[in-house]
PDB file of C-alpha atoms in Angstrom:
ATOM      1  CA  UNK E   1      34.460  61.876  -4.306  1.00  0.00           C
ATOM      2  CA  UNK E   2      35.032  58.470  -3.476  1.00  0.00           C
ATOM      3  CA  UNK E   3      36.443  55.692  -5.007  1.00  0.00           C
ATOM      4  CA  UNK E   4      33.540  53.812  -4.819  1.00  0.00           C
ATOM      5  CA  UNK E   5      30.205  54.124  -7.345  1.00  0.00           C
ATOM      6  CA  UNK E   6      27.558  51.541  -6.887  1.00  0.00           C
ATOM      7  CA  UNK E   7      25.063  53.108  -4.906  1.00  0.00           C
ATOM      8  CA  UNK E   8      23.746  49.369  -3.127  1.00  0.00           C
ATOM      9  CA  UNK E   9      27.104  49.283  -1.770  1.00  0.00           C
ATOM     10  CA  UNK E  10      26.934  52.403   0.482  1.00  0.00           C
ATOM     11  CA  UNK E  11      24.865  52.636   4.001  1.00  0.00           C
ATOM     12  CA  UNK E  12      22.160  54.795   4.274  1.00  0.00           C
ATOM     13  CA  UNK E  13      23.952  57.078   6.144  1.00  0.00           C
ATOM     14  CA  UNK E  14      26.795  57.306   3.793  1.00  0.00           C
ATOM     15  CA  UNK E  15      24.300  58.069   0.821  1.00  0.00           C
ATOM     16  CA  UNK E  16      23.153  61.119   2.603  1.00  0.00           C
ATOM     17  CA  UNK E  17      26.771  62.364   3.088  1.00  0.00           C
ATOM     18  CA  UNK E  18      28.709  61.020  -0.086  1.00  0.00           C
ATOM     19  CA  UNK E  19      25.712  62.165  -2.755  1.00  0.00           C
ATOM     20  CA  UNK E  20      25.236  65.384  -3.239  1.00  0.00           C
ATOM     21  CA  UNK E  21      22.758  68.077  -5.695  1.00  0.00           C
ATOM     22  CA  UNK E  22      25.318  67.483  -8.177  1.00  0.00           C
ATOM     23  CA  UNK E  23      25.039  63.454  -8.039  1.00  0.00           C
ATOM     24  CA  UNK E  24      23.758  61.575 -11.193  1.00  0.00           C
ATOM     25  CA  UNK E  25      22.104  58.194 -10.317  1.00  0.00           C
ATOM     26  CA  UNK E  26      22.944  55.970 -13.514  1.00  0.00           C
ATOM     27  CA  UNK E  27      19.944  53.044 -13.454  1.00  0.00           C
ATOM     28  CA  UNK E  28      20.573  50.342 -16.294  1.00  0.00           C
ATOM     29  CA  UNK E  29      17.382  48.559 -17.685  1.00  0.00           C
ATOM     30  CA  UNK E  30      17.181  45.392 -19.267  1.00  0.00           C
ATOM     31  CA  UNK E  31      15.505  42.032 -19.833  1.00  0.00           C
ATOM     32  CA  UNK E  32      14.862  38.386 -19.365  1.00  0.00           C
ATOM     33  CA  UNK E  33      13.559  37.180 -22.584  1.00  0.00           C
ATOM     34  CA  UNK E  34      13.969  34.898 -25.621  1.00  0.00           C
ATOM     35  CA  UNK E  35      17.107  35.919 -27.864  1.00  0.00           C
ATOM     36  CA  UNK E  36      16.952  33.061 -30.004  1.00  0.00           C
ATOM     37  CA  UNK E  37      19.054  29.943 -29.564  1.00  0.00           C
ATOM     38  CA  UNK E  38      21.872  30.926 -29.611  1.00  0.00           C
ATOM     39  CA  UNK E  39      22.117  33.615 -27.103  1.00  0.00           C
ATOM     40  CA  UNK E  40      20.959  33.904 -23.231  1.00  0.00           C
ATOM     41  CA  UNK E  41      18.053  35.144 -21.824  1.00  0.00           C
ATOM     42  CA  UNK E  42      19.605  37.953 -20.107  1.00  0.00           C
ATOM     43  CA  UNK E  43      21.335  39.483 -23.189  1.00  0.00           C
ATOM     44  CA  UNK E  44      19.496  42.762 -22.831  1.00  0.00           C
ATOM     45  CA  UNK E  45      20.441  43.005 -18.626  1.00  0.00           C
ATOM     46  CA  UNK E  46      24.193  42.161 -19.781  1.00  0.00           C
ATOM     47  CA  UNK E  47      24.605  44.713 -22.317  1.00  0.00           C
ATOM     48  CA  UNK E  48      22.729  47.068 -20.220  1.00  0.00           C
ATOM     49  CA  UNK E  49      25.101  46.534 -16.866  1.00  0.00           C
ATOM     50  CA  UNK E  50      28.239  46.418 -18.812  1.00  0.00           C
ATOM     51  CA  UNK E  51      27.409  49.659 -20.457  1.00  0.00           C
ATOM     52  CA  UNK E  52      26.230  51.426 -17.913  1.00  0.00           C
ATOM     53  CA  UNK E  53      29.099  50.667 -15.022  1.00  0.00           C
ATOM     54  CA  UNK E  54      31.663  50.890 -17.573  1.00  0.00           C
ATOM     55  CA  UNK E  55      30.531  54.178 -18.462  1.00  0.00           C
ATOM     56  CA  UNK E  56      30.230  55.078 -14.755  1.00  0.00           C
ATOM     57  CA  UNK E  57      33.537  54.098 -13.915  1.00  0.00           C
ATOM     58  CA  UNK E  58      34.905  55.942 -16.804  1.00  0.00           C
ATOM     59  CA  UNK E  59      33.242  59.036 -16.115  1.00  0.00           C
ATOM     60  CA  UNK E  60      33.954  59.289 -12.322  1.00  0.00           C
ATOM     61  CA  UNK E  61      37.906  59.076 -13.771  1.00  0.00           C
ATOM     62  CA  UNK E  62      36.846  62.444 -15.462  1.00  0.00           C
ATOM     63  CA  UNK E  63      35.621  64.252 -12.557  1.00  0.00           C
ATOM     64  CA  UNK E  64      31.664  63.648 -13.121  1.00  0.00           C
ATOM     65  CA  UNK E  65      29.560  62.314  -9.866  1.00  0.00           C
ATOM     66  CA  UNK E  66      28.292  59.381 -11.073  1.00  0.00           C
ATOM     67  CA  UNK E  67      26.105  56.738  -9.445  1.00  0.00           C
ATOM     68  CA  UNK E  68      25.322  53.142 -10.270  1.00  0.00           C
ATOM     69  CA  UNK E  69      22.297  51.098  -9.671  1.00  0.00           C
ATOM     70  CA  UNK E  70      21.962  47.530  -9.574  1.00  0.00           C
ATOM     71  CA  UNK E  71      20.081  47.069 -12.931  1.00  0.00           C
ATOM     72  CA  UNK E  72      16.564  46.407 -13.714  1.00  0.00           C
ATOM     73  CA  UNK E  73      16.148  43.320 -14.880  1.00  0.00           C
ATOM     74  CA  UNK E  74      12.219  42.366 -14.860  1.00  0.00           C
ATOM     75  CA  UNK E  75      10.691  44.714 -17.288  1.00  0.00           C
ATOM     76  CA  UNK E  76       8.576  44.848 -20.486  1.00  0.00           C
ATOM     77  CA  UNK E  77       9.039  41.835 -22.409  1.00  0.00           C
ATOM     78  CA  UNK E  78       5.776  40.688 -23.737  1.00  0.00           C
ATOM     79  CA  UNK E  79       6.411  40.882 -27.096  1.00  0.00           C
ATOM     80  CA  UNK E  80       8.433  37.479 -26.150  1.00  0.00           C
ATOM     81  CA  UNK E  81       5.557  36.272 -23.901  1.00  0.00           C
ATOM     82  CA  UNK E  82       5.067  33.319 -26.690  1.00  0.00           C
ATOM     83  CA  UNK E  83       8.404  31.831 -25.848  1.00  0.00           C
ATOM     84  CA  UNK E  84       9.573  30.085 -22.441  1.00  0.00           C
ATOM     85  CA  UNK E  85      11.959  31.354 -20.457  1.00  0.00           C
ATOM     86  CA  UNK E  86      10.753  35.520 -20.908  1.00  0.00           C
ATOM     87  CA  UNK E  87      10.083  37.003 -17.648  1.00  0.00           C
ATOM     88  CA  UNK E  88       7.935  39.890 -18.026  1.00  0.00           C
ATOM     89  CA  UNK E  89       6.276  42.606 -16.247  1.00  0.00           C
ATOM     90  CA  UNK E  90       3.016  44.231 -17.652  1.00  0.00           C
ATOM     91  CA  UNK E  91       3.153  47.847 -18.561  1.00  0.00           C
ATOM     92  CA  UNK E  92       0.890  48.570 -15.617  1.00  0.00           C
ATOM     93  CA  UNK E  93       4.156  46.887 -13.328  1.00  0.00           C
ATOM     94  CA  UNK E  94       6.479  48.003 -15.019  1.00  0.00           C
ATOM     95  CA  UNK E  95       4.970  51.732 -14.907  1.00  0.00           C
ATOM     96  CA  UNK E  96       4.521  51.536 -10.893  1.00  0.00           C
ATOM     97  CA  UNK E  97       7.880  49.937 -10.452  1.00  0.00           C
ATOM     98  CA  UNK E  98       9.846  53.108 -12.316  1.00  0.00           C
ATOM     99  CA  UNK E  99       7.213  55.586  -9.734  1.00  0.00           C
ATOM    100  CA  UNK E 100       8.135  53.776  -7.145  1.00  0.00           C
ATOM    101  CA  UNK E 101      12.102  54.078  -7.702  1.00  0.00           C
ATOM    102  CA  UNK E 102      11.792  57.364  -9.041  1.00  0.00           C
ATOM    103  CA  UNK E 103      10.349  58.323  -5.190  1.00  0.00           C
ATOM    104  CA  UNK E 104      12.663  56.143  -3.512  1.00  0.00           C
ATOM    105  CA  UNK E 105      15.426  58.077  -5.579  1.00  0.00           C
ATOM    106  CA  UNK E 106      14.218  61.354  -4.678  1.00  0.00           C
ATOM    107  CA  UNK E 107      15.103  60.698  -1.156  1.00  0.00           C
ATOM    108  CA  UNK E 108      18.563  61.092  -2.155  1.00  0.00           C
ATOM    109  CA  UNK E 109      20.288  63.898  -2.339  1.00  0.00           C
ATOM    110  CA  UNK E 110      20.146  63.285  -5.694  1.00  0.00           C
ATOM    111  CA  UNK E 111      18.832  65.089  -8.422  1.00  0.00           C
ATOM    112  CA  UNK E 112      19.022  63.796 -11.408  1.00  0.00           C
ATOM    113  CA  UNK E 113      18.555  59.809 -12.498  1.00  0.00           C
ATOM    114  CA  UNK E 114      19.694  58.338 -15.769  1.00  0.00           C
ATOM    115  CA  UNK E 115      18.214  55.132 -17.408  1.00  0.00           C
ATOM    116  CA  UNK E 116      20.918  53.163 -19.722  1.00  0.00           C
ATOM    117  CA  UNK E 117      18.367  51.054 -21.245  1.00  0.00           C
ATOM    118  CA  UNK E 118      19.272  47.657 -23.032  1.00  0.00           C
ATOM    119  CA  UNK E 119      15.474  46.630 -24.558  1.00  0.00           C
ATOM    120  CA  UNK E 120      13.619  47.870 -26.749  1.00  0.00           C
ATOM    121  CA  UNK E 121      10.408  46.992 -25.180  1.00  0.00           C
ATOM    122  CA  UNK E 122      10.557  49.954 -22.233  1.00  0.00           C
ATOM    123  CA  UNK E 123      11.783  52.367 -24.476  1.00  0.00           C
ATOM    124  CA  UNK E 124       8.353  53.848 -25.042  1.00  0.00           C
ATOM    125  CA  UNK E 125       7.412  53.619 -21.500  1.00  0.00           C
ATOM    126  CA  UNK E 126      10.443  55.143 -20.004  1.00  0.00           C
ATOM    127  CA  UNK E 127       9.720  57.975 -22.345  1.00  0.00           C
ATOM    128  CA  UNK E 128       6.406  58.813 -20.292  1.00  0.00           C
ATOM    129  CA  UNK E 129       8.195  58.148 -17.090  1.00  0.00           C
ATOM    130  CA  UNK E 130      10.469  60.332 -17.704  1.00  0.00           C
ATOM    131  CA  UNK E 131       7.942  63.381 -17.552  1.00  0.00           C
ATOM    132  CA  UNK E 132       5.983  61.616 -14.644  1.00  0.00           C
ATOM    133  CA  UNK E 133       9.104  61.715 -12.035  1.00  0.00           C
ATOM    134  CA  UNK E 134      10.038  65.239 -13.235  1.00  0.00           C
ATOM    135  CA  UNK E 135       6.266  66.202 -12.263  1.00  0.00           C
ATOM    136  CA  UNK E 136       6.072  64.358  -9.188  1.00  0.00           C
ATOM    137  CA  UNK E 137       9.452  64.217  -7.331  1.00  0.00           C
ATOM    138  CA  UNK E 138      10.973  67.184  -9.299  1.00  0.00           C
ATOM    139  CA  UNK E 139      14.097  65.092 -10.636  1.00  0.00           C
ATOM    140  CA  UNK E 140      15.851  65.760 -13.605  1.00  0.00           C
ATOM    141  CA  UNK E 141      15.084  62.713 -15.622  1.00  0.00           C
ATOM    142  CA  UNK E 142      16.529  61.118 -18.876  1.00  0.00           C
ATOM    143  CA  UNK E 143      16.994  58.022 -20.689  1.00  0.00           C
ATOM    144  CA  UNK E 144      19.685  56.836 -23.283  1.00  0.00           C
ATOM    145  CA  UNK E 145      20.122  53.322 -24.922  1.00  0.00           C
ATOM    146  CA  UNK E 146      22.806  51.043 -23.941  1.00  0.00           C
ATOM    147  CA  UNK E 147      24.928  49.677 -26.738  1.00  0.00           C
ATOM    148  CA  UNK E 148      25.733  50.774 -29.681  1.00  0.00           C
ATOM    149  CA  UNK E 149      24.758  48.359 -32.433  1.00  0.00           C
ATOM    150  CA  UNK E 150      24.104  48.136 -36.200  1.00  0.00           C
ATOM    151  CA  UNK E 151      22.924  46.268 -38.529  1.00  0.00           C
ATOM    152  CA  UNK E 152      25.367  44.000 -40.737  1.00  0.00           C
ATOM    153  CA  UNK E 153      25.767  45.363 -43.975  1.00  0.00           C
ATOM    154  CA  UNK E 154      27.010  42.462 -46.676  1.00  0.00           C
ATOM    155  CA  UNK E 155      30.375  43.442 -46.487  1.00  0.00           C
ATOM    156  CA  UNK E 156      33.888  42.793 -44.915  1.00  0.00           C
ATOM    157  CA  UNK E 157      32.547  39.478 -44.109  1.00  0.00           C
ATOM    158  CA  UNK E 158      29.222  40.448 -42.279  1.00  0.00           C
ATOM    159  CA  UNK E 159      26.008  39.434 -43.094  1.00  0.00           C
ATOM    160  CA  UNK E 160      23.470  41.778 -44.434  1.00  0.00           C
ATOM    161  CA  UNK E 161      20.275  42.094 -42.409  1.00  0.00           C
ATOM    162  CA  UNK E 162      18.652  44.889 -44.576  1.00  0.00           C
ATOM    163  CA  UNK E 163      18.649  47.677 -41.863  1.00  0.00           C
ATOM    164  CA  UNK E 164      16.634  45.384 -39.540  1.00  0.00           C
ATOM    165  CA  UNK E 165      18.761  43.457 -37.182  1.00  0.00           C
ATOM    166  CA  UNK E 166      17.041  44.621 -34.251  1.00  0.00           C
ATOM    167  CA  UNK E 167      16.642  41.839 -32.127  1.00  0.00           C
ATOM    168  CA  UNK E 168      19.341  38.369 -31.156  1.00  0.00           C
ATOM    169  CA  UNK E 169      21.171  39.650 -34.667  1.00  0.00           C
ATOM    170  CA  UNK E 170      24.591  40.120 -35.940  1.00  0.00           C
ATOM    171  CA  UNK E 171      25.094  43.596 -33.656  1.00  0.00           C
ATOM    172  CA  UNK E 172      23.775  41.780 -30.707  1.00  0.00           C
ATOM    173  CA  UNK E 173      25.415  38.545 -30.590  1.00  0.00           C
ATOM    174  CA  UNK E 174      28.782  40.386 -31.126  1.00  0.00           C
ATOM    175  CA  UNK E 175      28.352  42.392 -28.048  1.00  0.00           C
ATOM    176  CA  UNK E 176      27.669  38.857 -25.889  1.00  0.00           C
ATOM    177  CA  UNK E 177      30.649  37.268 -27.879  1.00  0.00           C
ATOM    178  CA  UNK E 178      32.616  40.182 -26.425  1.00  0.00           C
ATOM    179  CA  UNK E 179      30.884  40.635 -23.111  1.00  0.00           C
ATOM    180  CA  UNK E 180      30.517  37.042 -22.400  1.00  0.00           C
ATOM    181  CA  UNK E 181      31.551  34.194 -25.451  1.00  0.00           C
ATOM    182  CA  UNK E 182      31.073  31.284 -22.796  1.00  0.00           C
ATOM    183  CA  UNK E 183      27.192  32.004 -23.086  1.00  0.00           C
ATOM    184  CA  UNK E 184      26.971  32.094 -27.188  1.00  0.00           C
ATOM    185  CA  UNK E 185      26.336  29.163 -29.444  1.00  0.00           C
ATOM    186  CA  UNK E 186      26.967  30.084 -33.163  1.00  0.00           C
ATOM    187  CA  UNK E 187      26.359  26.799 -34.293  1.00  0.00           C
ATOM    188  CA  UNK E 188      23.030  27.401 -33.212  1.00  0.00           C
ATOM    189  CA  UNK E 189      22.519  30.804 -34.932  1.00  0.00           C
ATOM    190  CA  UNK E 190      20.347  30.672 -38.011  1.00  0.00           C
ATOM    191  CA  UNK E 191      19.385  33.971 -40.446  1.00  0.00           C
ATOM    192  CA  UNK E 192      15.964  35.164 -39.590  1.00  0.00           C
ATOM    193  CA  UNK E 193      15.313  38.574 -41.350  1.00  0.00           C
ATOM    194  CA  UNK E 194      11.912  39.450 -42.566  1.00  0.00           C
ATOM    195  CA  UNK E 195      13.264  40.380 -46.145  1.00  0.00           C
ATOM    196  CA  UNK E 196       9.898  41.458 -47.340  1.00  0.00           C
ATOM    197  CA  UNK E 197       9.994  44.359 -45.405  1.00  0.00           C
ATOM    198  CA  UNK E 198      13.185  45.950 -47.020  1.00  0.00           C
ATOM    199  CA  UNK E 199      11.153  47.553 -49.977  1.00  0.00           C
ATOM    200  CA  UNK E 200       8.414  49.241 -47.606  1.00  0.00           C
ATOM    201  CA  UNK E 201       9.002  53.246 -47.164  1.00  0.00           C
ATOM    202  CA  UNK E 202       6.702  53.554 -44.322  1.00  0.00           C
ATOM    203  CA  UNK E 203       6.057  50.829 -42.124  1.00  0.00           C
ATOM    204  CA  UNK E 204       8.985  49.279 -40.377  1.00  0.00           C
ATOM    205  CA  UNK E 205      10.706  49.179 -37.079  1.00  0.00           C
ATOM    206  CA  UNK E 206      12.981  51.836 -35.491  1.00  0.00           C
ATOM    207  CA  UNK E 207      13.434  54.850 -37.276  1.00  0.00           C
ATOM    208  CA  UNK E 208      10.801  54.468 -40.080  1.00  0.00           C
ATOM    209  CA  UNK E 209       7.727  56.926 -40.001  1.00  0.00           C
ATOM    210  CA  UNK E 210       4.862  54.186 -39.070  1.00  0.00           C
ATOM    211  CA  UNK E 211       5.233  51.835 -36.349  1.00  0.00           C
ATOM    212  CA  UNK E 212       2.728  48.909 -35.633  1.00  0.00           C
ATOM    213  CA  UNK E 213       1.910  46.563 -32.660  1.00  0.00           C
ATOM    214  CA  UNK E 214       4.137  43.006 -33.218  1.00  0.00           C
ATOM    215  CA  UNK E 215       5.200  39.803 -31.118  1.00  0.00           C
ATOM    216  CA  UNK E 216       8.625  38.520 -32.322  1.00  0.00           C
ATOM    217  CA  UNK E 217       6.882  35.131 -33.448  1.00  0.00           C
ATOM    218  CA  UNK E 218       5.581  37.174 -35.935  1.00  0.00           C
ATOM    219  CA  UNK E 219       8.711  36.617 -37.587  1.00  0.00           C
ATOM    220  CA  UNK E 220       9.120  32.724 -36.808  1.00  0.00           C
ATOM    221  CA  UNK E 221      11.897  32.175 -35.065  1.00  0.00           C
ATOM    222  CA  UNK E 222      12.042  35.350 -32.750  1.00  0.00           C
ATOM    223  CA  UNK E 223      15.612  36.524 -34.082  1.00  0.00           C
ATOM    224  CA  UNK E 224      14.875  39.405 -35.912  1.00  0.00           C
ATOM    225  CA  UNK E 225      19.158  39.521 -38.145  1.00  0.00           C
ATOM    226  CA  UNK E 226      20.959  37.261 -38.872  1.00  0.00           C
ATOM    227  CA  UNK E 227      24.073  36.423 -36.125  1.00  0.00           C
ATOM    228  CA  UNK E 228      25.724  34.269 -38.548  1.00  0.00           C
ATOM    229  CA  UNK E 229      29.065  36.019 -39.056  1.00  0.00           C
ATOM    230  CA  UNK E 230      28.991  37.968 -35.375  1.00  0.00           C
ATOM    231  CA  UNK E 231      32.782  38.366 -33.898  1.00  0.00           C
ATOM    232  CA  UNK E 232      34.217  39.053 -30.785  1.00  0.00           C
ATOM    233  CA  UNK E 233      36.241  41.639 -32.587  1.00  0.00           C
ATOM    234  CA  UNK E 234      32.850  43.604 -34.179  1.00  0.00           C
ATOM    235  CA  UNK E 235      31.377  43.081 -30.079  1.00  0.00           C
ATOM    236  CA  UNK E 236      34.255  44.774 -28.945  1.00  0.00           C
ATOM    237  CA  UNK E 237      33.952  47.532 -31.371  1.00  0.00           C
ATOM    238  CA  UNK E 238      30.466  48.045 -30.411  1.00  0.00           C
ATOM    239  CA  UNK E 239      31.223  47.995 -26.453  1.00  0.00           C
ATOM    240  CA  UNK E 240      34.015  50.580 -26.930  1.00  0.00           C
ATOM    241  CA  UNK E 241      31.316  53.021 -28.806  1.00  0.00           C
ATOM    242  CA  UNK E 242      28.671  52.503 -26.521  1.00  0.00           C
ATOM    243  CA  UNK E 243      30.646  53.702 -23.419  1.00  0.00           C
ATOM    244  CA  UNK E 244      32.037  56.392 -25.599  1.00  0.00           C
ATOM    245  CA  UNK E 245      28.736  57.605 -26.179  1.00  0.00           C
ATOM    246  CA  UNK E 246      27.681  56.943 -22.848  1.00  0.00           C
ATOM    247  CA  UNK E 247      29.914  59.067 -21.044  1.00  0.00           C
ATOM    248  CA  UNK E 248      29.432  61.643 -23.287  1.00  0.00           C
ATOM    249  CA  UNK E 249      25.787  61.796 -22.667  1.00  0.00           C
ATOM    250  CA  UNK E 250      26.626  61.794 -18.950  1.00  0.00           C
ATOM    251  CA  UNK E 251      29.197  64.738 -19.714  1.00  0.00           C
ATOM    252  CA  UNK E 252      26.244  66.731 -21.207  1.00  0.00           C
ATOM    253  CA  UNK E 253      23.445  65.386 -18.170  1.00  0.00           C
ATOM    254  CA  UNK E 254      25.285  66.631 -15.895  1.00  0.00           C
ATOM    255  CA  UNK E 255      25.581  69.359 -16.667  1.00  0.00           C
ATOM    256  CA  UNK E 256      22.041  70.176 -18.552  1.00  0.00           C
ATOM    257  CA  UNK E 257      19.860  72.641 -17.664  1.00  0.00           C
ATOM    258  CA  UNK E 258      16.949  73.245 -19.682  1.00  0.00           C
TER     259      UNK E 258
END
């Protein structure tokens, strides 16, 4: 195995001589969209990259054959449509665009692809993908978020977001303070969590039993947390758990077989 990994990188000839069966292709999935004020537009892409090719590296350096793809940047973002600056694909894009890579990818020697996503908007659509490029190009297919992130929880200085800092919050704005502080304005970060969801035992975001259709100015702002109190320090925690669990997922793709 060589010492490179990002698949762009090779020739076409090389791919058909350095990939083999055994190869995992490792495709990260992110965003361009509204994170606030305080944080960049491609917050989602950045996580998503890091994770992913720091995962990659550190799994090659265990033996696994592991590929990386430049990310995917341009996906489903429409729940930000409201605010300037998103760049989104509709679902009907978004849906041919994974086909469309999932046949390219099956050209490959290649069996198996791997999305590392970083937004929570394709989540549900890579989930149908997933089945559709199994059926149709007979790859083994799976999909895995990026980082590792949580919400604060009132103590040991962090803020407490209530279980729902999903979106520009205190997990997120750590990971781009680590990742990239030169892009992060905390003096521009303002508490935005919709507190009068906390008491319902039903209806919430992830993880709670009933979902329901929302645009993030729902919520004013768009921040869904509160990144007032993020570190560097908590970021790098995060990063360091989400390639953890990264390449242990890749440790268990690659060798899966259902």
């Amino acid at each position: 195995m060589s010492g490179r990994y990002r698949l762009a990188e090779l020739s076409g000839p090389a791919v058909a001589t350095e990939l083999t069966a055994s190869s995992v292709i490792v495709l990260p999935t992110g965003a361009i969209e509204h994170h606030g004020a305080h944080l960049p537009l491609m917050t989602d892409a950045l996580i998503a990259e890091s994770v992913a090719e720091a995962a990659v590296v550190e799994g090659r350096s265990q033996g696994l054959d592991l590929w990386l793809l430049p990310t995917l940047t341009y996906t489903k973002s429409d729940e930000h449509a409201w605010a300037p600056g998103t760049m989104w694909l509709s679902a009907e894009s978004l849906w041919s665009t994974l086909v469309d890579l999932g046949r390219s990818i099956a050209t490959t020697p290649a069996r198996t692809v791997v999305f590392v996503n970083g937004h929570g908007g394709n989540t549900a659509l890579l989930g149908v993908a997933l089945r559709e490029l199994r059926r149709q190009f007979g790859l083994a297919t799976f999909s895995m978020p990026a980082g590792v992130q949580r919400a604060g929880r009132g103590i040991e200085g962090e803020p407490d977001e209530l279980g729902m800092g999903i979106h520009a919050g205190f997990g997120e704005t750590s990971l781009v303070m680590h990742l990239r502080p030169d892009l992060v304005d905390l003096d521009l970060a303002e508490r935005n969590v919709p507190e009068k969801m906390a008491a319902l035992k039903y209806v919430g975001f992830n993880g709670y039993p009933v979902s329901f259709g929302w645009t993030s100015d729902d919520f004013g702002s768009g921040v869904i947390g509160d990144p007032t109190g993020s570190t560097a320090a908590v970021g790098a925690q995060l990063f360091g758990e989400s390639v953890q669990r990264a390449v242990g997922a890749l440790t268990e793709i690659a060798g899966f077989r259902p």
